[in-house]
Short mmCIF file of N, CA and C in Angstrom, two decimals:
data_model
loop_
_atom_site.label_atom_id
_atom_site.label_comp_id
_atom_site.label_asym_id
_atom_site.label_seq_id
_atom_site.Cartn_x
_atom_site.Cartn_y
_atom_site.Cartn_z
N MET A 1174 -31.22 -25.08 62.02
CA MET A 1174 -30.26 -24.35 61.81
C MET A 1174 -30.58 -22.72 62.09
N SER A 1175 -30.14 -22.06 63.24
CA SER A 1175 -30.57 -20.47 63.46
C SER A 1175 -29.80 -19.71 62.33
N ALA A 1176 -30.44 -18.46 62.01
CA ALA A 1176 -30.00 -17.34 61.02
C ALA A 1176 -28.71 -17.14 61.61
N ASN A 1177 -28.35 -16.78 62.69
CA ASN A 1177 -26.97 -16.63 63.03
C ASN A 1177 -25.69 -17.82 62.75
N ALA A 1178 -26.16 -18.96 62.90
CA ALA A 1178 -25.64 -20.13 62.34
C ALA A 1178 -25.06 -19.69 61.00
N ILE A 1179 -26.39 -19.86 60.00
CA ILE A 1179 -26.13 -19.68 58.67
C ILE A 1179 -25.17 -18.31 58.00
N HIS A 1180 -25.63 -17.20 59.09
CA HIS A 1180 -24.70 -16.15 58.50
C HIS A 1180 -23.13 -16.34 58.76
N ASP A 1181 -22.87 -17.02 60.14
CA ASP A 1181 -21.43 -17.49 60.35
C ASP A 1181 -21.01 -18.21 59.27
N LEU A 1182 -21.66 -19.41 58.80
CA LEU A 1182 -21.24 -20.24 57.78
C LEU A 1182 -21.01 -19.53 56.58
N TRP A 1183 -22.06 -18.59 56.11
CA TRP A 1183 -21.95 -18.06 55.03
C TRP A 1183 -20.46 -16.98 55.22
N THR A 1184 -20.30 -16.24 56.10
CA THR A 1184 -19.14 -15.48 56.07
C THR A 1184 -17.89 -16.18 56.18
N ASP A 1185 -17.66 -17.50 56.71
CA ASP A 1185 -16.61 -18.04 56.94
C ASP A 1185 -16.25 -18.69 55.33
N VAL A 1186 -17.29 -19.01 54.78
CA VAL A 1186 -17.15 -19.76 53.10
C VAL A 1186 -16.81 -18.57 52.24
N VAL A 1187 -17.77 -17.59 52.16
CA VAL A 1187 -17.92 -16.69 50.99
C VAL A 1187 -17.16 -15.64 51.17
N GLU A 1188 -16.93 -14.99 52.20
CA GLU A 1188 -16.30 -13.74 52.28
C GLU A 1188 -15.05 -13.83 53.16
N PRO A 1189 -14.06 -14.19 52.44
CA PRO A 1189 -12.52 -14.03 53.40
C PRO A 1189 -12.23 -12.59 53.41
N THR A 1190 -11.23 -12.58 54.24
CA THR A 1190 -10.95 -11.08 54.53
C THR A 1190 -9.29 -10.94 54.24
N PHE A 1191 -8.82 -9.50 54.38
CA PHE A 1191 -7.72 -9.17 53.58
C PHE A 1191 -6.83 -10.16 54.64
N LYS A 1192 -6.89 -10.39 56.05
CA LYS A 1192 -5.97 -11.09 56.41
C LYS A 1192 -6.00 -12.55 55.64
N ASP A 1193 -6.95 -13.23 55.32
CA ASP A 1193 -6.65 -14.27 54.70
C ASP A 1193 -6.18 -14.61 53.55
N TYR A 1194 -5.65 -13.49 53.01
CA TYR A 1194 -4.93 -13.47 51.46
C TYR A 1194 -3.64 -12.80 51.92
N LEU A 1195 -3.13 -12.30 53.01
CA LEU A 1195 -2.09 -11.68 53.52
C LEU A 1195 -0.87 -12.56 53.02
N PRO A 1196 -0.77 -13.74 53.65
CA PRO A 1196 0.22 -15.00 53.15
C PRO A 1196 0.56 -15.15 51.75
N LEU A 1197 -0.57 -14.96 50.99
CA LEU A 1197 -0.40 -14.99 49.38
C LEU A 1197 0.47 -13.86 48.77
N LEU A 1198 -0.18 -12.68 49.39
CA LEU A 1198 0.49 -11.48 49.10
C LEU A 1198 2.07 -11.23 49.39
N PHE A 1199 2.28 -11.94 50.61
CA PHE A 1199 3.87 -11.89 50.98
C PHE A 1199 4.81 -12.90 49.96
N GLN A 1200 4.02 -13.75 49.69
CA GLN A 1200 4.46 -14.97 48.71
C GLN A 1200 5.07 -14.20 47.35
N GLY A 1201 4.20 -13.09 46.73
CA GLY A 1201 4.46 -12.45 45.37
C GLY A 1201 5.58 -11.21 45.69
N ILE A 1202 5.95 -10.97 46.80
CA ILE A 1202 6.78 -9.86 46.96
C ILE A 1202 8.29 -10.25 46.10
N PRO A 1203 8.91 -11.45 46.28
CA PRO A 1203 10.01 -11.81 45.76
C PRO A 1203 9.90 -11.75 43.91
N ILE A 1204 8.79 -12.10 43.60
CA ILE A 1204 8.63 -12.37 42.16
C ILE A 1204 8.43 -11.25 41.75
N THR A 1205 7.72 -10.32 42.60
CA THR A 1205 7.43 -8.79 41.99
C THR A 1205 8.72 -7.99 41.83
N LEU A 1206 9.56 -7.95 42.81
CA LEU A 1206 11.06 -7.60 42.88
C LEU A 1206 11.86 -8.12 42.13
N GLU A 1207 11.70 -9.37 41.61
CA GLU A 1207 12.61 -9.98 40.37
C GLU A 1207 12.26 -9.36 39.14
N LEU A 1208 10.83 -9.36 38.85
CA LEU A 1208 10.28 -8.63 37.71
C LEU A 1208 10.73 -7.16 37.48
N THR A 1209 10.51 -6.41 38.75
CA THR A 1209 11.02 -5.14 38.47
C THR A 1209 12.45 -4.82 38.01
N PHE A 1210 13.15 -5.40 38.71
CA PHE A 1210 14.67 -5.19 38.50
C PHE A 1210 15.12 -5.74 37.09
N ALA A 1211 14.33 -6.65 36.72
CA ALA A 1211 14.94 -7.21 35.47
C ALA A 1211 14.27 -6.34 34.23
N ALA A 1212 12.92 -5.80 34.54
CA ALA A 1212 12.25 -4.51 33.56
C ALA A 1212 12.96 -3.36 33.68
N ILE A 1213 13.59 -2.85 34.80
CA ILE A 1213 14.32 -1.87 34.86
C ILE A 1213 15.72 -2.03 34.14
N SER A 1214 16.27 -2.84 34.13
CA SER A 1214 17.32 -3.20 33.33
C SER A 1214 17.13 -2.88 31.73
N LEU A 1215 15.98 -3.73 31.39
CA LEU A 1215 15.73 -3.87 29.87
C LEU A 1215 15.01 -2.37 29.52
N VAL A 1216 14.60 -1.31 30.56
CA VAL A 1216 14.15 -0.20 30.04
C VAL A 1216 15.61 0.41 29.97
N VAL A 1217 16.60 0.38 30.53
CA VAL A 1217 17.83 1.38 30.39
C VAL A 1217 18.49 1.03 29.20
N VAL A 1218 18.57 -0.15 29.11
CA VAL A 1218 19.08 -0.66 27.92
C VAL A 1218 18.47 -0.31 26.48
N SER A 1219 17.24 -0.72 26.63
CA SER A 1219 16.37 -0.37 25.62
C SER A 1219 16.05 1.29 25.35
N GLY A 1220 15.97 2.11 26.61
CA GLY A 1220 15.93 3.74 26.20
C GLY A 1220 17.24 4.19 25.65
N PHE A 1221 18.26 3.89 25.92
CA PHE A 1221 19.39 4.04 25.24
C PHE A 1221 19.76 3.84 23.70
N ILE A 1222 19.13 2.53 23.51
CA ILE A 1222 19.23 2.14 22.13
C ILE A 1222 18.23 2.81 21.38
N PHE A 1223 17.05 2.87 21.87
CA PHE A 1223 15.87 3.64 21.17
C PHE A 1223 16.46 5.01 21.18
N GLY A 1224 16.75 5.86 21.85
CA GLY A 1224 16.99 7.21 21.95
C GLY A 1224 18.25 7.59 21.19
N LEU A 1225 19.07 6.90 21.30
CA LEU A 1225 20.53 7.09 20.55
C LEU A 1225 20.16 6.91 18.97
N GLY A 1226 19.27 5.89 18.83
CA GLY A 1226 18.86 5.38 17.33
C GLY A 1226 18.16 6.54 16.71
N ARG A 1227 17.32 7.18 17.68
CA ARG A 1227 16.49 8.06 17.22
C ARG A 1227 17.12 9.43 16.81
N SER A 1228 18.10 9.72 17.42
CA SER A 1228 18.91 10.67 17.01
C SER A 1228 20.12 10.79 16.11
N SER A 1229 20.11 9.42 15.54
CA SER A 1229 21.34 9.15 14.74
C SER A 1229 21.01 9.92 13.35
N LYS A 1230 22.23 9.86 12.67
CA LYS A 1230 21.99 10.75 11.34
C LYS A 1230 21.40 9.73 10.15
N SER A 1231 21.87 8.31 10.47
CA SER A 1231 21.75 7.08 9.50
C SER A 1231 20.19 7.05 9.62
N ARG A 1232 19.65 6.51 8.47
CA ARG A 1232 18.11 6.31 8.20
C ARG A 1232 17.93 5.03 8.86
N LEU A 1233 18.90 4.15 8.66
CA LEU A 1233 18.85 2.70 8.94
C LEU A 1233 18.70 2.66 10.34
N LEU A 1234 19.14 3.34 11.10
CA LEU A 1234 18.93 3.27 12.53
C LEU A 1234 17.73 4.36 13.16
N ARG A 1235 17.46 5.16 12.24
CA ARG A 1235 16.52 6.39 13.03
C ARG A 1235 15.10 5.98 12.76
N TRP A 1236 14.88 5.11 11.57
CA TRP A 1236 13.79 4.60 11.07
C TRP A 1236 13.24 3.74 11.80
N PRO A 1237 14.07 2.56 12.23
CA PRO A 1237 13.48 1.18 12.82
C PRO A 1237 13.37 1.67 14.23
N CYS A 1238 14.10 2.45 14.95
CA CYS A 1238 13.89 3.05 16.34
C CYS A 1238 13.00 3.65 16.39
N GLY A 1239 12.55 4.64 15.44
CA GLY A 1239 11.17 5.51 15.57
C GLY A 1239 9.82 4.80 15.56
N PHE A 1240 9.88 3.84 14.42
CA PHE A 1240 8.85 3.01 14.28
C PHE A 1240 8.70 1.98 16.03
N MET A 1241 9.53 1.49 16.29
CA MET A 1241 9.30 0.64 17.50
C MET A 1241 9.13 1.61 18.49
N VAL A 1242 9.45 2.69 18.83
CA VAL A 1242 9.23 3.85 19.61
C VAL A 1242 7.67 4.11 19.85
N GLU A 1243 7.33 4.22 18.40
CA GLU A 1243 5.96 5.07 17.91
C GLU A 1243 4.88 3.69 18.10
N VAL A 1244 5.22 2.46 17.91
CA VAL A 1244 4.20 1.28 18.05
C VAL A 1244 4.28 1.10 19.65
N LEU A 1245 5.29 0.86 20.38
CA LEU A 1245 5.31 0.80 21.92
C LEU A 1245 4.30 1.87 22.66
N ARG A 1246 4.71 3.04 22.26
CA ARG A 1246 3.97 4.25 22.81
C ARG A 1246 2.68 4.23 22.45
N GLY A 1247 2.58 3.93 21.30
CA GLY A 1247 1.21 4.23 20.72
C GLY A 1247 -0.06 3.11 21.17
N SER A 1248 0.50 1.93 21.66
CA SER A 1248 -0.37 0.87 22.19
C SER A 1248 -0.32 0.57 23.75
N SER A 1249 -1.27 -0.17 24.32
CA SER A 1249 -1.43 -0.15 25.75
C SER A 1249 -0.35 -1.21 26.01
N ALA A 1250 0.11 -1.08 27.05
CA ALA A 1250 0.76 -2.34 27.94
C ALA A 1250 0.45 -3.50 28.13
N ILE A 1251 -1.20 -3.64 28.38
CA ILE A 1251 -2.00 -4.80 28.30
C ILE A 1251 -2.06 -5.47 27.14
N VAL A 1252 -2.57 -4.41 26.01
CA VAL A 1252 -2.53 -5.19 24.71
C VAL A 1252 -1.16 -5.74 24.16
N GLN A 1253 0.28 -5.07 24.59
CA GLN A 1253 1.23 -5.60 24.50
C GLN A 1253 1.51 -6.93 25.01
N LEU A 1254 1.23 -7.25 26.46
CA LEU A 1254 1.19 -8.41 27.09
C LEU A 1254 0.48 -9.47 26.27
N PHE A 1255 -1.05 -8.92 26.03
CA PHE A 1255 -1.79 -10.07 25.46
C PHE A 1255 -0.97 -10.69 24.24
N TRP A 1256 -0.39 -9.64 23.20
CA TRP A 1256 0.01 -10.12 22.20
C TRP A 1256 1.41 -11.08 22.38
N ALA A 1257 2.33 -10.69 23.40
CA ALA A 1257 3.30 -11.33 23.60
C ALA A 1257 2.94 -12.89 24.23
N PHE A 1258 2.13 -12.85 25.02
CA PHE A 1258 1.89 -14.00 25.51
C PHE A 1258 0.90 -14.97 24.72
N TYR A 1259 -0.17 -14.20 24.11
CA TYR A 1259 -1.00 -15.13 23.34
C TYR A 1259 -0.84 -15.32 22.11
N VAL A 1260 -0.40 -14.13 21.36
CA VAL A 1260 -0.41 -14.23 19.85
C VAL A 1260 1.20 -14.37 19.28
N LEU A 1261 2.12 -14.49 19.89
CA LEU A 1261 3.54 -14.86 19.54
C LEU A 1261 3.61 -16.27 19.50
N PRO A 1262 3.07 -16.95 20.35
CA PRO A 1262 3.25 -18.84 20.28
C PRO A 1262 2.75 -18.89 18.67
N PHE A 1263 1.91 -18.28 18.00
CA PHE A 1263 1.09 -18.60 16.75
C PHE A 1263 2.38 -18.37 15.64
N ILE A 1264 3.51 -17.82 15.93
CA ILE A 1264 4.39 -17.66 14.78
C ILE A 1264 5.60 -18.26 15.49
N GLY A 1265 5.39 -18.85 16.40
CA GLY A 1265 6.68 -19.91 17.20
C GLY A 1265 7.56 -19.10 18.26
N ILE A 1266 6.84 -18.33 18.75
CA ILE A 1266 7.71 -17.57 19.94
C ILE A 1266 7.22 -17.66 21.28
N ASP A 1267 7.21 -18.75 22.05
CA ASP A 1267 6.56 -18.98 22.99
C ASP A 1267 7.45 -18.40 24.40
N LEU A 1268 6.92 -17.48 24.93
CA LEU A 1268 7.64 -17.09 25.99
C LEU A 1268 6.65 -17.49 27.57
N SER A 1269 7.62 -17.41 28.36
CA SER A 1269 6.80 -18.08 29.82
C SER A 1269 6.22 -16.55 30.30
N PRO A 1270 5.27 -16.76 31.11
CA PRO A 1270 4.50 -15.46 31.53
C PRO A 1270 5.33 -14.41 32.18
N PHE A 1271 6.71 -14.86 32.98
CA PHE A 1271 7.72 -13.99 33.40
C PHE A 1271 8.45 -13.29 32.44
N THR A 1272 8.60 -14.02 31.72
CA THR A 1272 9.52 -13.56 30.38
C THR A 1272 8.85 -12.49 29.92
N ALA A 1273 7.64 -12.78 29.10
CA ALA A 1273 6.63 -11.74 28.52
C ALA A 1273 6.68 -10.70 29.40
N GLY A 1274 6.50 -10.87 30.45
CA GLY A 1274 5.94 -9.50 31.51
C GLY A 1274 7.26 -8.72 31.64
N VAL A 1275 8.63 -9.23 31.72
CA VAL A 1275 9.86 -8.51 31.54
C VAL A 1275 10.00 -7.62 30.18
N VAL A 1276 10.14 -8.52 28.94
CA VAL A 1276 10.30 -7.93 27.78
C VAL A 1276 9.05 -6.99 27.62
N VAL A 1277 8.09 -7.21 27.65
CA VAL A 1277 7.10 -6.28 27.54
C VAL A 1277 7.12 -4.88 28.33
N LEU A 1278 7.51 -4.88 29.58
CA LEU A 1278 7.16 -3.81 30.69
C LEU A 1278 8.74 -2.98 30.16
N GLY A 1279 9.62 -3.82 30.00
CA GLY A 1279 11.30 -3.44 29.74
C GLY A 1279 10.97 -2.57 28.42
N LEU A 1280 10.31 -3.01 27.41
CA LEU A 1280 10.34 -2.27 26.14
C LEU A 1280 9.30 -1.11 26.09
N ASN A 1281 8.30 -1.09 26.93
CA ASN A 1281 7.27 -0.30 26.82
C ASN A 1281 7.85 1.04 27.67
N GLY A 1282 8.61 0.47 28.67
CA GLY A 1282 9.13 1.78 29.64
C GLY A 1282 10.17 2.34 28.64
N GLY A 1283 11.23 1.33 27.98
CA GLY A 1283 12.34 2.01 27.12
C GLY A 1283 11.85 2.75 26.12
N ALA A 1284 10.79 2.72 25.46
CA ALA A 1284 10.19 3.61 24.46
C ALA A 1284 9.65 4.98 25.20
N TYR A 1285 9.46 5.09 26.20
CA TYR A 1285 8.95 6.14 26.92
C TYR A 1285 10.58 6.90 27.28
N PHE A 1286 11.51 5.94 27.99
CA PHE A 1286 12.84 6.41 28.19
C PHE A 1286 13.37 6.99 27.21
N SER A 1287 13.22 6.65 26.21
CA SER A 1287 14.19 6.98 25.08
C SER A 1287 13.97 8.38 24.64
N GLU A 1288 12.63 8.98 24.76
CA GLU A 1288 12.61 10.41 24.75
C GLU A 1288 13.44 11.22 25.83
N VAL A 1289 13.29 10.49 26.98
CA VAL A 1289 14.39 11.49 27.81
C VAL A 1289 15.76 11.58 27.60
N VAL A 1290 16.05 10.04 26.81
CA VAL A 1290 17.62 10.13 26.37
C VAL A 1290 17.66 11.16 25.23
N ARG A 1291 16.99 10.93 24.45
CA ARG A 1291 17.19 11.92 23.19
C ARG A 1291 17.14 13.06 23.64
N ALA A 1292 16.28 13.76 24.42
CA ALA A 1292 16.19 15.05 24.82
C ALA A 1292 17.45 15.75 25.78
N ALA A 1293 17.83 14.53 26.48
CA ALA A 1293 19.20 14.80 27.23
C ALA A 1293 20.37 15.03 26.40
N PHE A 1294 20.56 14.01 25.40
CA PHE A 1294 21.33 14.64 24.49
C PHE A 1294 21.40 15.79 23.60
N ALA A 1295 20.17 15.86 23.20
CA ALA A 1295 19.99 17.27 22.53
C ALA A 1295 20.12 18.50 23.36
N SER A 1296 20.24 18.62 24.72
CA SER A 1296 20.41 19.65 25.35
C SER A 1296 21.73 19.73 25.56
N VAL A 1297 22.80 18.99 25.30
CA VAL A 1297 24.11 19.16 25.52
C VAL A 1297 24.61 20.54 24.27
N PRO A 1298 25.09 21.41 24.46
CA PRO A 1298 25.28 22.41 23.73
C PRO A 1298 26.50 21.76 22.51
N LYS A 1299 25.79 22.12 21.11
CA LYS A 1299 26.40 21.56 19.82
C LYS A 1299 27.65 22.16 19.95
N GLY A 1300 28.26 23.26 20.71
CA GLY A 1300 29.56 23.39 20.63
C GLY A 1300 30.72 22.41 21.04
N GLN A 1301 30.04 21.48 22.24
CA GLN A 1301 30.78 20.55 22.80
C GLN A 1301 31.09 19.55 21.57
N THR A 1302 30.08 18.76 21.05
CA THR A 1302 30.40 18.02 19.60
C THR A 1302 31.10 18.63 19.00
N GLU A 1303 31.09 19.72 18.59
CA GLU A 1303 32.09 20.08 17.48
C GLU A 1303 33.58 20.35 18.02
N ALA A 1304 33.75 20.82 19.07
CA ALA A 1304 35.03 20.83 19.77
C ALA A 1304 35.77 19.37 19.64
N ALA A 1305 34.84 18.28 20.17
CA ALA A 1305 35.49 16.86 20.28
C ALA A 1305 35.73 16.55 18.63
N VAL A 1306 34.85 17.08 18.00
CA VAL A 1306 35.16 16.65 16.78
C VAL A 1306 36.56 17.34 16.06
N ALA A 1307 36.46 18.21 16.15
CA ALA A 1307 37.89 19.38 15.95
C ALA A 1307 39.11 18.73 16.51
N LEU A 1308 38.95 17.92 17.85
CA LEU A 1308 39.96 17.44 18.32
C LEU A 1308 40.35 16.11 17.92
N ASN A 1309 39.50 15.34 16.92
CA ASN A 1309 39.44 14.21 16.25
C ASN A 1309 39.40 12.97 17.20
N LEU A 1310 38.32 13.54 18.04
CA LEU A 1310 38.02 12.09 18.88
C LEU A 1310 37.04 11.12 18.32
N SER A 1311 37.44 10.12 18.56
CA SER A 1311 36.43 8.92 18.09
C SER A 1311 34.86 9.03 18.41
N ALA A 1312 33.99 8.73 17.82
CA ALA A 1312 32.58 8.69 17.81
C ALA A 1312 32.41 8.15 19.23
N TRP A 1313 32.94 6.91 19.57
CA TRP A 1313 32.56 6.30 21.02
C TRP A 1313 33.02 7.34 22.08
N PHE A 1314 34.25 7.82 21.53
CA PHE A 1314 34.80 8.58 23.06
C PHE A 1314 34.15 10.12 23.40
N ARG A 1315 33.68 10.49 22.19
CA ARG A 1315 32.83 11.71 22.34
C ARG A 1315 31.33 11.46 23.01
N LEU A 1316 31.08 10.20 22.75
CA LEU A 1316 29.85 9.66 23.23
C LEU A 1316 29.82 9.86 24.63
N THR A 1317 31.08 8.55 25.17
CA THR A 1317 31.19 8.54 26.60
C THR A 1317 31.78 9.25 27.25
N ARG A 1318 32.68 10.08 26.79
CA ARG A 1318 33.46 11.08 27.61
C ARG A 1318 33.06 12.59 27.59
N VAL A 1319 32.40 12.90 26.39
CA VAL A 1319 31.90 14.24 26.30
C VAL A 1319 30.72 14.49 26.42
N LEU A 1320 29.64 13.79 25.75
CA LEU A 1320 28.31 14.24 25.77
C LEU A 1320 27.45 13.33 26.93
N LEU A 1321 27.83 12.15 27.18
CA LEU A 1321 27.37 11.28 28.48
C LEU A 1321 27.42 11.91 29.77
N PRO A 1322 28.74 12.25 30.00
CA PRO A 1322 28.53 13.20 31.25
C PRO A 1322 27.88 14.41 31.64
N GLN A 1323 27.84 15.03 30.43
CA GLN A 1323 26.67 16.17 30.48
C GLN A 1323 25.33 16.07 30.11
N ALA A 1324 25.17 14.87 29.60
CA ALA A 1324 23.68 14.29 29.75
C ALA A 1324 22.97 13.70 30.79
N LEU A 1325 23.65 12.95 31.44
CA LEU A 1325 23.07 12.14 32.46
C LEU A 1325 22.70 12.78 33.97
N PRO A 1326 23.32 14.16 34.12
CA PRO A 1326 22.38 14.93 35.22
C PRO A 1326 21.08 15.40 34.79
N VAL A 1327 20.72 15.48 33.09
CA VAL A 1327 19.58 15.90 32.88
C VAL A 1327 18.67 14.80 32.87
N MET A 1328 19.20 13.72 32.87
CA MET A 1328 18.12 12.42 32.57
C MET A 1328 17.86 11.85 33.94
N VAL A 1329 18.53 12.14 34.95
CA VAL A 1329 18.31 11.28 36.20
C VAL A 1329 16.96 11.79 36.77
N PRO A 1330 16.44 13.18 36.99
CA PRO A 1330 15.18 13.30 37.50
C PRO A 1330 14.01 12.61 36.81
N PRO A 1331 13.93 12.71 35.28
CA PRO A 1331 13.05 11.86 34.49
C PRO A 1331 12.86 10.31 34.49
N PHE A 1332 14.60 9.86 34.70
CA PHE A 1332 14.47 8.66 34.78
C PHE A 1332 13.90 8.09 36.22
N GLY A 1333 13.96 8.71 37.43
CA GLY A 1333 13.35 8.41 38.63
C GLY A 1333 12.04 7.97 38.35
N ASN A 1334 11.12 9.01 37.67
CA ASN A 1334 9.73 9.20 37.42
C ASN A 1334 9.55 8.07 36.53
N ALA A 1335 10.42 7.52 35.49
CA ALA A 1335 10.28 6.53 34.80
C ALA A 1335 10.25 5.28 35.62
N LEU A 1336 11.12 4.91 36.49
CA LEU A 1336 11.05 3.90 37.17
C LEU A 1336 10.15 3.95 38.17
N ILE A 1337 9.37 4.95 38.61
CA ILE A 1337 8.37 4.89 39.62
C ILE A 1337 7.36 4.49 38.83
N ASP A 1338 6.81 4.71 37.48
CA ASP A 1338 6.12 4.28 36.52
C ASP A 1338 6.13 2.78 36.19
#
């Protein structure tokens, strides 16, 4: 066998090119999009829960939310994925790879987004809340009709960054 034949055989067997992997990459696009949209949904929900919980006056809400945010922000997402997939089954929580990915990425992103939520609500002038209290508006009405409409425009640019992240 000639040297060229050996080289051709070697490149065919050992060195696949990018075009050889392209069909596999295209098969992963729907799963990636599904994981991304599911994680984004969880980021928004957990971000609001953690952010509003950390701004609460109640210690029963503030401390657990603060603890979760500090743990999630203080450890790597890879470590969290490892724990979710390999360690949680030892205590009876068995997650599929997709579910573990959505939960970890959603909660991790939500921990970072919670600071955006907290800061946006803190940026609303205190007089707005005081006026709503003086009008005897319920806490839910104050949140949804007074505070949230003023905090949302402040949240949008950092939220775009969080989504890209």
